[in-house]
Structures are given as C-alpha cells and as structure tokens.
Short mmCIF file of C-alpha atoms in Angstrom, two decimals:
data_model
loop_
_atom_site.label_atom_id
_atom_site.label_comp_id
_atom_site.label_asym_id
_atom_site.label_seq_id
_atom_site.Cartn_x
_atom_site.Cartn_y
_atom_site.Cartn_z
CA MET J 1 -35.77 25.94 80.29
CA THR J 2 -38.36 23.30 81.21
CA LEU J 3 -41.27 23.99 83.40
CA ASN J 4 -39.95 21.95 86.41
CA LEU J 5 -36.50 23.64 86.06
CA ARG J 6 -38.16 27.04 85.87
CA THR J 7 -40.60 26.28 88.81
CA THR J 8 -37.48 25.11 90.96
CA THR J 9 -35.48 28.24 90.04
CA ALA J 10 -38.33 30.50 90.84
CA LEU J 11 -38.93 28.77 94.19
CA CYS J 12 -35.21 28.90 95.19
CA VAL J 13 -34.96 32.59 94.31
CA ALA J 14 -38.28 33.38 96.27
CA LEU J 15 -37.16 31.50 99.40
CA SER J 16 -33.65 32.97 99.37
CA LEU J 17 -35.15 36.53 99.03
CA CYS J 18 -37.80 35.91 101.67
CA ALA J 19 -35.01 34.51 104.17
CA LEU J 20 -32.81 37.63 103.74
CA LEU J 21 -35.99 39.93 104.34
CA ALA J 22 -36.89 37.85 107.41
CA VAL J 23 -33.68 38.87 109.28
CA PRO J 24 -34.24 42.42 110.83
CA ALA J 25 -30.53 43.06 110.92
CA ASN J 26 -30.07 42.75 107.13
CA PHE J 27 -31.95 45.74 106.11
CA PRO J 28 -32.27 48.04 109.22
CA GLY J 29 -34.06 50.85 107.30
CA LEU J 30 -36.89 48.65 106.31
CA GLY J 31 -40.02 48.67 108.42
CA ALA J 32 -42.18 45.60 109.38
CA ASP J 33 -44.95 46.41 106.94
CA ALA J 34 -42.54 47.10 104.14
CA ARG J 35 -40.73 43.73 104.85
CA LEU J 36 -44.16 41.86 104.79
CA THR J 37 -45.12 43.66 101.55
CA LEU J 38 -41.82 42.74 99.96
CA VAL J 39 -42.03 39.03 100.98
CA VAL J 40 -45.63 38.91 99.53
CA PHE J 41 -44.45 40.76 96.37
CA VAL J 42 -41.43 38.49 95.81
CA LEU J 43 -43.63 35.32 96.22
CA ALA J 44 -46.39 36.53 94.07
CA THR J 45 -43.74 37.52 91.24
CA CYS J 46 -42.00 34.23 91.45
CA ALA J 47 -45.21 32.32 91.37
CA TRP J 48 -46.27 34.31 88.16
CA ILE J 49 -42.92 33.60 86.50
CA GLY J 50 -42.16 30.06 87.62
CA THR J 51 -45.56 28.28 88.04
CA SER J 52 -48.48 27.50 85.99
CA ILE J 53 -51.03 28.51 88.81
CA ASP J 54 -53.61 30.92 87.53
CA ASP J 55 -52.41 34.57 87.65
CA THR J 56 -55.70 35.77 89.33
CA TYR J 57 -55.39 33.18 92.11
CA ILE J 58 -51.83 34.30 92.93
CA ALA J 59 -52.93 37.90 92.93
CA LEU J 60 -55.87 37.22 95.25
CA GLY J 61 -53.65 35.37 97.57
CA ALA J 62 -51.22 38.18 97.66
CA GLY J 63 -53.99 40.69 98.45
CA LEU J 64 -55.39 38.42 101.11
CA ALA J 65 -51.87 37.99 102.66
CA LEU J 66 -51.35 41.73 102.76
CA THR J 67 -54.88 42.13 104.52
CA VAL J 68 -54.59 39.41 107.04
CA THR J 69 -51.08 40.77 108.12
CA GLY J 70 -52.60 44.09 108.47
CA VAL J 71 -50.47 45.86 105.78
CA ILE J 72 -53.60 47.05 103.95
CA SER J 73 -57.20 47.17 105.44
CA SER J 74 -60.02 44.99 104.16
CA ASP J 75 -61.72 48.21 102.89
CA THR J 76 -58.61 48.85 100.76
CA LEU J 77 -58.67 45.32 99.26
CA PHE J 78 -62.46 45.25 98.55
CA GLY J 79 -62.71 48.85 97.62
CA THR J 80 -60.49 48.20 94.52
CA LEU J 81 -63.43 46.23 93.01
CA GLY J 82 -65.49 49.35 93.02
CA ASP J 83 -62.84 51.45 91.36
CA ALA J 84 -64.13 53.46 88.39
CA THR J 85 -61.58 51.81 86.08
CA VAL J 86 -63.08 48.28 86.85
CA TRP J 87 -66.52 49.63 86.04
CA LEU J 88 -65.18 51.21 82.78
CA LEU J 89 -63.88 47.71 81.65
CA ILE J 90 -67.11 46.00 82.57
CA CYS J 91 -69.24 48.34 80.65
CA ALA J 92 -66.89 48.47 77.71
CA PHE J 93 -67.21 44.68 77.29
CA VAL J 94 -71.00 44.96 77.33
CA LEU J 95 -70.81 47.52 74.61
CA ALA J 96 -68.41 45.37 72.71
CA ALA J 97 -70.86 42.54 72.95
CA ALA J 98 -73.55 44.76 71.45
CA VAL J 99 -71.29 45.52 68.47
CA SER J 100 -70.40 41.93 67.80
CA ARG J 101 -74.04 40.91 67.69
CA THR J 102 -74.85 43.48 64.94
CA GLY J 103 -72.30 42.53 62.32
CA LEU J 104 -70.81 46.26 62.24
CA ALA J 105 -67.27 44.69 62.25
CA GLY J 106 -67.88 42.88 59.02
CA ARG J 107 -69.22 46.00 57.33
CA ALA J 108 -66.20 47.98 58.41
CA ALA J 109 -63.85 45.24 57.11
CA VAL J 110 -65.60 45.35 53.67
CA PHE J 111 -65.43 49.18 53.68
CA LEU J 112 -61.68 49.04 54.20
CA VAL J 113 -60.20 45.87 52.92
CA SER J 114 -62.16 45.65 49.78
CA GLY J 115 -60.61 48.80 48.50
CA ALA J 116 -57.04 47.28 48.46
CA ARG J 117 -55.57 46.85 44.89
CA SER J 118 -52.11 46.02 45.95
CA VAL J 119 -50.43 43.91 48.73
CA ARG J 120 -49.07 47.15 50.45
CA GLN J 121 -52.43 48.70 50.33
CA LEU J 122 -54.07 45.63 51.84
CA VAL J 123 -51.52 45.62 54.69
CA HIS J 124 -51.93 49.16 55.68
CA LEU J 125 -55.77 49.20 55.24
CA THR J 126 -56.00 46.08 57.42
CA THR J 127 -53.60 47.93 59.98
CA ALA J 128 -55.89 50.98 59.98
CA ALA J 129 -58.95 48.73 60.53
CA LEU J 130 -57.33 46.98 63.45
CA VAL J 131 -56.29 50.26 65.06
CA VAL J 132 -59.92 51.45 65.00
CA THR J 133 -61.21 48.29 66.76
CA ALA J 134 -59.27 49.40 69.87
CA PHE J 135 -62.19 52.01 70.40
CA ALA J 136 -64.75 49.43 70.20
CA VAL J 137 -63.58 46.18 71.87
CA PRO J 138 -61.51 46.33 75.05
CA ALA J 139 -58.65 43.86 75.70
CA THR J 140 -56.47 42.40 72.90
CA SER J 141 -57.83 38.96 73.09
CA GLY J 142 -61.31 40.19 72.43
CA ARG J 143 -60.12 42.17 69.38
CA ALA J 144 -58.15 38.93 68.17
CA ALA J 145 -61.31 36.94 68.35
CA LEU J 146 -63.33 39.68 66.42
CA ALA J 147 -60.55 39.95 63.82
CA LEU J 148 -60.18 36.23 63.20
CA PRO J 149 -63.16 35.71 60.79
CA VAL J 150 -61.88 38.64 58.62
CA PHE J 151 -58.41 36.99 58.56
CA LEU J 152 -59.99 33.72 57.49
CA ALA J 153 -61.86 35.33 54.68
CA LEU J 154 -58.58 37.00 53.48
CA ALA J 155 -56.80 33.68 53.72
CA LYS J 156 -59.43 31.93 51.75
CA VAL J 157 -59.14 34.65 48.91
CA LEU J 158 -55.33 34.45 48.97
CA ALA J 159 -55.09 30.81 49.30
CA ASP J 160 -52.83 30.37 46.10
CA ARG J 161 -50.38 32.87 47.73
CA LYS J 162 -49.20 31.13 50.70
CA ARG J 163 -46.50 33.74 51.81
CA LEU J 164 -49.15 36.46 51.82
CA VAL J 165 -51.41 34.39 54.11
CA VAL J 166 -48.55 33.76 56.44
CA MET J 167 -47.73 37.42 56.44
CA LEU J 168 -51.40 38.44 57.31
CA ALA J 169 -51.45 35.84 60.13
CA LEU J 170 -48.52 37.49 61.71
CA LEU J 171 -49.83 41.09 60.89
CA PHE J 172 -53.09 40.72 62.76
CA PRO J 173 -51.69 39.96 66.32
CA THR J 174 -48.76 42.32 65.79
CA VAL J 175 -50.96 45.41 65.09
CA ILE J 176 -53.61 44.25 67.66
CA LEU J 177 -50.94 44.30 70.43
CA LEU J 178 -49.15 47.42 69.46
CA SER J 179 -52.21 49.44 68.81
CA ALA J 180 -53.89 48.75 72.22
CA VAL J 181 -51.98 51.73 73.58
CA ALA J 182 -54.41 53.88 71.60
CA THR J 183 -57.03 53.99 74.27
CA LEU J 184 -57.50 53.58 78.07
CA ILE J 185 -59.55 50.52 77.55
CA GLY J 186 -57.10 48.79 75.08
CA ALA J 187 -55.79 46.61 77.86
CA GLY J 188 -56.17 45.90 81.53
CA ALA J 189 -52.57 47.04 82.15
CA HIS J 190 -53.49 50.55 81.18
CA LEU J 191 -56.14 50.63 83.98
CA ILE J 192 -53.60 49.30 86.40
CA THR J 193 -51.18 52.00 85.46
CA VAL J 194 -53.84 54.76 85.87
CA SER J 195 -54.81 53.42 89.27
CA VAL J 196 -51.12 53.08 90.43
CA LEU J 197 -50.45 56.73 89.39
CA TRP J 198 -53.64 57.96 91.21
CA GLU J 199 -52.90 56.01 94.38
CA THR J 200 -49.17 56.98 94.59
CA THR J 201 -48.93 60.43 93.11
CA GLY J 202 -52.47 61.77 92.97
CA GLN J 203 -52.19 62.40 89.27
CA HIS J 204 -55.11 61.35 87.24
CA ILE J 205 -55.19 60.37 83.52
CA GLY J 206 -58.48 60.32 81.87
CA PHE J 207 -59.65 58.72 78.70
CA THR J 208 -59.08 61.85 76.51
CA GLU J 209 -55.54 62.51 77.86
CA TRP J 210 -54.56 58.88 77.26
CA LEU J 211 -56.22 59.15 73.81
CA LEU J 212 -54.16 62.24 73.10
CA LEU J 213 -50.91 60.56 74.13
CA GLY J 214 -51.48 56.99 72.92
CA LEU J 215 -53.24 57.14 69.63
CA PRO J 216 -50.31 58.91 67.72
CA LEU J 217 -47.90 56.27 69.17
CA ALA J 218 -50.40 53.38 68.15
CA VAL J 219 -50.86 54.77 64.67
CA VAL J 220 -47.10 55.10 64.08
CA SER J 221 -45.95 51.94 65.68
CA SER J 222 -48.65 49.84 63.99
CA HIS J 223 -47.87 51.04 60.49
CA LEU J 224 -44.19 50.71 61.08
CA ALA J 225 -44.63 47.31 62.34
CA ALA J 226 -46.89 46.34 59.44
CA GLU J 227 -44.15 47.44 57.04
CA LEU J 228 -41.74 45.20 58.98
CA VAL J 229 -44.06 42.28 58.81
CA LEU J 230 -44.47 42.76 55.07
CA LEU J 231 -40.71 43.03 54.52
CA THR J 232 -39.61 40.14 56.77
CA THR J 233 -42.06 37.52 55.67
CA THR J 234 -42.51 38.09 51.94
CA ARG J 235 -40.31 38.47 49.01
CA ARG J 236 -40.40 41.17 46.30
CA ALA J 237 -42.20 38.74 43.83
CA ASP J 238 -44.96 38.13 46.48
CA ARG J 239 -45.63 41.77 46.83
CA ARG J 240 -45.86 42.57 43.04
CA GLY J 241 -49.00 40.73 42.20
CA PRO J 242 -52.36 42.64 42.51
CA VAL J 243 -55.10 41.64 44.95
CA GLN J 244 -58.89 41.74 44.69
CA ILE J 245 -60.97 41.26 47.85
CA THR J 246 -64.72 41.20 47.18
CA PRO J 247 -67.60 41.78 49.77
CA GLU J 248 -69.10 38.45 48.66
CA GLN J 249 -65.79 36.59 49.77
CA ILE J 250 -65.93 38.21 53.22
CA GLN J 251 -69.67 37.49 53.53
CA GLU J 252 -68.87 33.77 53.32
CA HIS J 253 -67.15 33.95 56.73
CA SER J 254 -69.77 36.25 58.37
CA GLU J 255 -73.21 35.32 59.89
CA GLN J 256 -74.49 38.81 59.41
CA PRO J 257 -74.89 40.76 56.17
CA VAL J 258 -71.79 42.86 55.41
CA THR J 259 -73.43 44.75 52.46
CA GLY J 260 -76.75 46.13 51.56
CA PRO J 261 -79.03 48.39 53.65
CA TRP J 262 -78.35 48.55 57.42
CA SER J 263 -80.81 47.16 59.86
CA GLN J 264 -82.39 49.17 62.62
CA ALA J 265 -80.19 47.34 65.11
CA GLU J 266 -77.02 48.25 63.23
CA LYS J 267 -78.01 51.93 62.89
CA ARG J 268 -78.92 52.09 66.71
CA CYS J 269 -75.61 50.35 67.71
CA ALA J 270 -73.51 52.59 65.45
CA LEU J 271 -75.08 55.72 66.73
CA LEU J 272 -74.68 54.58 70.30
CA MET J 273 -70.90 53.75 69.85
CA ALA J 274 -70.29 56.98 68.05
CA THR J 275 -71.94 58.91 71.02
CA VAL J 276 -70.17 56.98 73.56
CA VAL J 277 -66.59 57.56 71.91
CA LEU J 278 -67.44 61.23 71.36
CA LEU J 279 -68.44 61.71 75.04
CA TRP J 280 -65.24 59.95 76.17
CA CYS J 281 -63.17 62.24 73.87
CA SER J 282 -64.84 65.24 75.02
CA GLU J 283 -64.65 64.67 78.76
CA PRO J 284 -62.82 67.89 79.50
CA LEU J 285 -65.92 69.79 78.15
CA HIS J 286 -68.90 68.00 80.09
CA ARG J 287 -66.89 66.60 83.15
CA VAL J 288 -68.71 63.28 83.07
CA PRO J 289 -66.49 60.55 84.01
CA PRO J 290 -65.71 57.93 81.34
CA ALA J 291 -66.97 55.01 83.55
CA LEU J 292 -70.43 56.70 83.85
CA VAL J 293 -70.61 57.39 80.13
CA ALA J 294 -69.79 53.71 79.72
CA LEU J 295 -72.48 52.64 82.14
CA ILE J 296 -75.22 54.65 80.32
CA GLY J 297 -74.08 53.15 77.02
CA ALA J 298 -74.05 49.73 78.41
CA VAL J 299 -77.47 50.11 79.88
CA ILE J 300 -78.91 51.42 76.52
CA ALA J 301 -77.13 48.68 74.53
CA SER J 302 -78.74 45.92 76.67
CA SER J 303 -82.28 47.65 77.07
CA PRO J 304 -85.18 45.61 75.80
CA ALA J 305 -86.32 48.45 73.43
CA LEU J 306 -83.10 49.89 72.12
CA GLY J 307 -80.48 47.31 72.75
CA THR J 308 -78.90 44.78 70.50
CA VAL J 309 -77.88 42.18 73.27
CA ARG J 310 -79.40 40.88 76.42
CA LEU J 311 -77.50 41.99 79.61
CA LYS J 312 -77.30 38.46 80.73
CA ASP J 313 -75.57 37.35 77.57
CA ALA J 314 -73.28 40.46 77.49
CA LEU J 315 -72.05 39.93 81.05
CA LYS J 316 -70.96 36.40 80.02
CA THR J 317 -68.22 38.04 77.75
CA VAL J 318 -66.81 40.03 80.66
CA PRO J 319 -63.55 38.59 81.77
CA TRP J 320 -64.28 38.55 85.43
CA SER J 321 -60.97 36.80 86.12
CA LEU J 322 -59.11 39.83 84.70
CA LEU J 323 -61.08 42.16 86.79
CA LEU J 324 -60.32 40.33 90.12
CA PHE J 325 -56.77 40.25 88.96
CA MET J 326 -56.78 43.96 88.47
CA ALA J 327 -58.44 44.66 91.78
CA ALA J 328 -55.98 42.48 93.79
CA THR J 329 -52.98 44.03 91.98
CA MET J 330 -54.13 47.48 92.60
CA ALA J 331 -54.19 46.59 96.39
CA MET J 332 -50.68 45.26 96.04
CA GLY J 333 -49.69 48.52 94.45
CA VAL J 334 -51.13 50.45 97.43
CA ALA J 335 -49.33 48.28 99.87
CA LEU J 336 -46.05 48.88 98.05
CA ALA J 337 -46.44 52.63 98.11
CA ASP J 338 -47.97 53.13 101.72
CA SER J 339 -45.60 50.70 103.50
CA GLY J 340 -42.62 52.41 102.08
CA ALA J 341 -41.39 49.17 100.17
CA ALA J 342 -41.43 50.83 96.84
CA GLY J 343 -39.47 53.78 97.94
CA TRP J 344 -36.82 51.50 99.70
CA LEU J 345 -36.38 49.27 96.61
CA VAL J 346 -35.51 52.30 94.48
CA SER J 347 -33.59 54.23 96.95
CA GLY J 348 -30.30 52.53 96.06
CA LEU J 349 -30.58 53.56 92.40
CA PRO J 350 -28.21 56.34 91.23
CA THR J 351 -29.90 59.69 91.38
CA ASP J 352 -27.62 61.39 88.84
CA ALA J 353 -28.85 59.59 85.83
CA THR J 354 -30.30 61.86 83.08
CA PRO J 355 -33.99 61.69 82.49
CA VAL J 356 -33.28 60.27 78.93
CA VAL J 357 -30.91 57.54 80.37
CA PHE J 358 -33.56 56.63 83.01
CA LEU J 359 -36.41 56.42 80.66
CA ALA J 360 -34.21 54.19 78.16
CA VAL J 361 -33.58 51.78 80.96
CA VAL J 362 -37.18 51.59 82.00
CA ILE J 363 -38.23 51.13 78.40
CA ALA J 364 -35.65 48.43 77.86
CA VAL J 365 -36.57 46.54 80.88
CA SER J 366 -40.38 46.85 80.05
CA THR J 367 -39.84 45.60 76.52
CA ALA J 368 -38.00 42.63 77.64
CA ALA J 369 -40.29 41.71 80.55
CA HIS J 370 -42.51 39.60 78.42
CA LEU J 371 -39.90 37.01 78.41
CA VAL J 372 -40.30 36.61 82.10
CA LEU J 373 -43.69 37.67 82.69
CA GLN J 374 -46.18 36.42 80.06
CA SER J 375 -49.25 38.40 81.45
CA ARG J 376 -49.46 42.05 80.25
CA SER J 377 -51.28 43.01 83.49
CA ALA J 378 -48.87 41.22 85.66
CA ARG J 379 -46.01 43.14 84.09
CA SER J 380 -47.57 46.41 84.79
CA SER J 381 -48.44 45.36 88.39
CA VAL J 382 -44.82 44.61 89.00
CA LEU J 383 -43.04 47.34 87.07
CA VAL J 384 -45.34 50.39 87.20
CA PRO J 385 -45.21 50.99 91.06
CA LEU J 386 -41.45 50.63 90.98
CA VAL J 387 -40.95 52.93 87.90
CA VAL J 388 -43.16 55.46 89.60
CA ALA J 389 -41.19 55.41 92.86
CA ALA J 390 -38.03 55.51 91.00
CA ALA J 391 -39.03 58.34 88.70
CA VAL J 392 -39.81 60.57 91.66
CA GLY J 393 -36.41 59.80 93.21
CA VAL J 394 -34.49 60.93 90.14
CA GLY J 395 -36.68 63.81 89.23
CA VAL J 396 -38.47 62.33 86.23
CA ASN J 397 -42.22 62.91 85.74
CA PRO J 398 -43.87 59.85 87.02
CA VAL J 399 -46.64 60.04 84.41
CA ALA J 400 -44.04 60.08 81.56
CA ALA J 401 -42.09 57.18 83.06
CA ALA J 402 -45.44 55.02 83.77
CA LEU J 403 -46.60 55.64 80.24
CA ALA J 404 -43.34 54.71 78.69
CA SER J 405 -43.16 51.59 80.67
CA THR J 406 -46.73 50.52 79.87
CA ALA J 407 -46.31 51.31 76.23
CA ALA J 408 -43.03 49.41 75.95
CA ALA J 409 -44.66 46.47 77.70
CA GLY J 410 -47.16 46.19 74.85
CA PHE J 411 -44.34 44.45 72.84
CA CYS J 412 -44.75 40.68 73.31
CA HIS J 413 -44.22 39.02 70.08
CA THR J 414 -41.15 36.87 70.70
CA LEU J 415 -42.74 33.52 71.29
CA PRO J 416 -46.15 31.96 70.44
CA ALA J 417 -46.97 31.90 74.04
CA SER J 418 -45.90 35.45 74.72
CA ALA J 419 -49.48 36.81 74.28
CA LYS J 420 -53.02 35.42 73.55
CA PRO J 421 -53.42 36.99 70.18
CA VAL J 422 -50.05 35.62 69.05
CA THR J 423 -51.19 32.14 70.32
CA LEU J 424 -54.56 32.41 68.58
CA PHE J 425 -53.15 33.28 65.16
CA ALA J 426 -50.32 30.63 65.49
CA GLN J 427 -52.75 27.78 65.62
CA ILE J 428 -55.40 27.87 63.05
CA PRO J 429 -56.21 24.51 61.53
CA GLY J 430 -56.12 24.21 57.87
CA THR J 431 -54.61 27.65 57.33
CA PRO J 432 -50.86 28.49 56.78
CA THR J 433 -49.57 30.57 59.60
CA TYR J 434 -46.17 31.72 61.17
CA THR J 435 -43.65 29.67 62.82
CA PRO J 436 -41.58 30.47 65.98
CA ARG J 437 -38.77 31.22 63.62
CA ASP J 438 -40.81 33.78 61.80
CA LEU J 439 -41.66 35.51 65.29
CA LEU J 440 -37.88 35.66 66.26
CA ARG J 441 -37.02 37.17 62.92
CA LEU J 442 -39.58 39.83 63.25
CA SER J 443 -38.89 40.57 66.95
CA ALA J 444 -35.10 40.99 66.35
CA VAL J 445 -35.93 44.00 64.42
CA LEU J 446 -39.22 45.15 65.84
CA ALA J 447 -38.25 45.04 69.51
CA PRO J 448 -35.50 47.60 69.41
CA LEU J 449 -37.44 49.71 66.83
CA THR J 450 -40.51 49.73 69.25
CA ALA J 451 -38.24 50.66 72.10
CA LEU J 452 -36.73 53.51 70.33
CA LEU J 453 -40.13 54.84 69.06
CA VAL J 454 -41.52 54.87 72.66
CA LEU J 455 -38.37 56.69 73.72
CA LEU J 456 -38.80 59.20 71.12
CA PHE J 457 -42.35 59.85 72.01
CA ALA J 458 -41.49 60.09 75.67
CA VAL J 459 -38.71 62.79 75.30
CA ALA J 460 -39.84 64.55 72.14
CA VAL J 461 -43.66 64.15 71.44
CA TRP J 462 -45.34 63.78 74.75
CA PRO J 463 -43.74 67.05 76.22
CA LEU J 464 -45.50 68.89 73.29
CA LEU J 465 -48.85 67.37 74.50
CA GLY J 466 -48.27 68.38 78.14
CA VAL J 467 -46.50 65.53 79.72
CA SER J 468 -43.03 66.89 80.40
CA VAL J 469 -40.01 64.52 81.06
CA THR J 470 -38.99 66.13 84.23
CA ARG J 471 -41.13 66.99 87.22
#
C-alpha cells in the first residue's frame, strides 16, 4: 500500500467514525465526554497509522484537544510530565550516558564473546550479553546504538563467512527487541502500561515485580529466537566451523580500552551501576521508589568529583520527544478511563469467553499490531487502556492482560521499518546484512512462537509468581 493510499484510507476511516460519533442518536448510552474522547482517540490513531506526521506531535495535539474541550483538566495533562515513570526514564538515560563514556560495554563484550569456540556458543553468548544491556541502557534504540560497534567488530573477524555475518546482523535487533521486556526501563511502552494500570485500576507494578515477571520471559524468548535466527539464516556447513574472537579484534572498533587494568572512572561507574540495579531489585526491602534511586544515581554519575559524564552532555542523550509522547498518551489513557469511553468500547464484547481465550486474542492482536502501528509506545497507548477495560469486564486480571499485551507487542520484526533497531542493522554500509525476505522467513516462525510463549507465561508461569489469570 503506497503512502498516499494509506493516508487516504486512514482519513476516510477517521471521518466516517467521527461522523457516526457526532450523531447523538447513534449511541444513546454514550456521554458527551466519552464521545469527544473517542473522536480524539480515533483521529490520533488514524493519524499514527496513515500519516508521516511525528507521533509526538499527534499525541500532544490529542492531549491538547481533550484539555480544551474539558474532558481532562490542564493539571491532568501537565501533571503527567511529573510522573515518577518519566523521571525514571530521564535518570536512566543519564546513567546510560555515563556507562557509554567509560567503555564498560566493550569490556563486557570481550568477557563474553571472546570465550566462544563454536558458532552456537557465539550466538548464545552474544544473546546473553544483549539481555544484560537491558539493565544499563533504556530504550531499544539506545541499546542498538551501543551494540553496533560490537557487531561491526564481529563482522570484521568473520568477513570470510558471509552467512554468519548476516545471521549476526539479524540476531542483534531480534534479541534487543525481545529482551526489552526484562526490565521496566526496557521500553517506553512499559512505563505507559504501568501508568495506565495505576490510573485505571489503582494497581502498581514496581521495578522489582516487573523484573520478576519479565526477566524469565526475556531470557527464554531471546535464546529461543537466537536459535531460530541461527537455523533460518545459516546452513549446517556454516555452523560447523570454529570461531575465534580475540580482544584485539574488538579493540579495533572501540575508542576506550577493552582489556588491561580498569581506570578509576570505570571502577566508579561499575560500582554505581551495580548499586543502582541492586537498590532497584531490593525495593520491597527499603521502600525507596525506583525513580528516586535513579535520580540519586544520575546526580552521582554526573557530579564533578565522582561522575564520568557532564550533566549537560548526558541530558542531550535523553529522548525528550519520547517523554512528551508518553506524557500525552498517559493523559489520553486517563480520558479514556474517566470519560467511560474505554468501558463503552469493550461493553459489547462477549463476557462468556474463558480467560485463556481472552488472553490468546489479546496476545494475537498485540503481536500483529506492529503491522499497523510502527511505534511501540503508540501500540501500548492504543491497546492497553482497551485491554484493561475489557479484562475487567470478563473477569480477567487486568495486570496479567496488560503485561501479556505489552510483552506480545515487543515482537516487531516483520519489516525493516517495523522498529528502529531492525532499521539500523538493515542499513550498514560495507557490511553484509539481512534482506526483507530474511525478516519475513524469520517472522513466519518467530511470531506464532513468541505469541504462544507469552500465553504460556501468562497462564502457567506468572500465576506462580503472584499474578493470577483471573481477578
């Protein structure tokens, strides 16, 4: 579908739905605020799908429209910027900038990857290293940028084995996207999900609880995907030969030393990150909010005496556009819930569906949503409020439903434009990389497998960890 046809289709759908909502006789059970909210919601969603307008601009326009029409107050709109999850993400990016300056990522790559002696070992050691980066670098695009030099070093070493280079090019974004569910700061969509749950149900998911639920899924799905990437992009002969990655070869693509004695800055940064992650994980013991822990860490990481990066430079790495997008979509979520629009949208759904069937439908829709909405945060902004409202109506635990939807939405590998990490590794000058056909071949197997894995965790694993399927 061309861009013009897609835009025209989205515009026609939006105008048709808005015209239906504008007639009071059409939906007599729908209040004025709910109608206005749905009109704004439809226009924003169709704009996200069918136009090239910046996602943040659309979200801010939607938030402004809801405020001007009186659906939500200005305090609600501006108050979302002060939400603890927004501060958590800001401080996490400051910490990530401090880590990037020290070269700790290169040392970690040498520690893991240089121990590989076979292709399969290389694949799974690389996967383990990429999963760990979810704790240090927020947002998948940031992790992709951090991992790119490591991939280029590996590609240089394996230049005479083209299929292995293509396999690694596909492995990096695949694991980065699927492992994001490991932590609360892994993607902006996670913070949107947490905020929607808090605003609509009063249930709070902290860093520790998300880690407990998300890390096992991230590890299993990442290594399973790694094996699929290996099998779908290489032949048996490609996997037979040994590999030998030396620290010197990785050093060629790193500005900081990756071997030898640690500098004082590296030691301080490693100690700080270990302390921050430990405090995040032990939140139930000390009750200090993750955002406050992150703020303390960010202040230390950028301090003149102990820090490794200037605050001014670290703040340049913060994706302010994403933060504004999150704040605006949080306000949209509040409007959907408070106006009764979300409840009305799901009121016509059958209430006799079993929890497993309901979760299966949610996961299937969330997995396929990247074909329509390319922004991961936009997908959660649209889906999670509706999923939570529907879950309440059918007796399913809204936390389980929201987590399942968010985890499934992490699959976005079908097209090169489906996610920023996929785009980044698909366009590397002078290095063999994957084609759209490679992505489609992988997605044909990985999409249903990922959906089934999320469903398995939702109905069999998460209940053992305290998140039941039913309310």
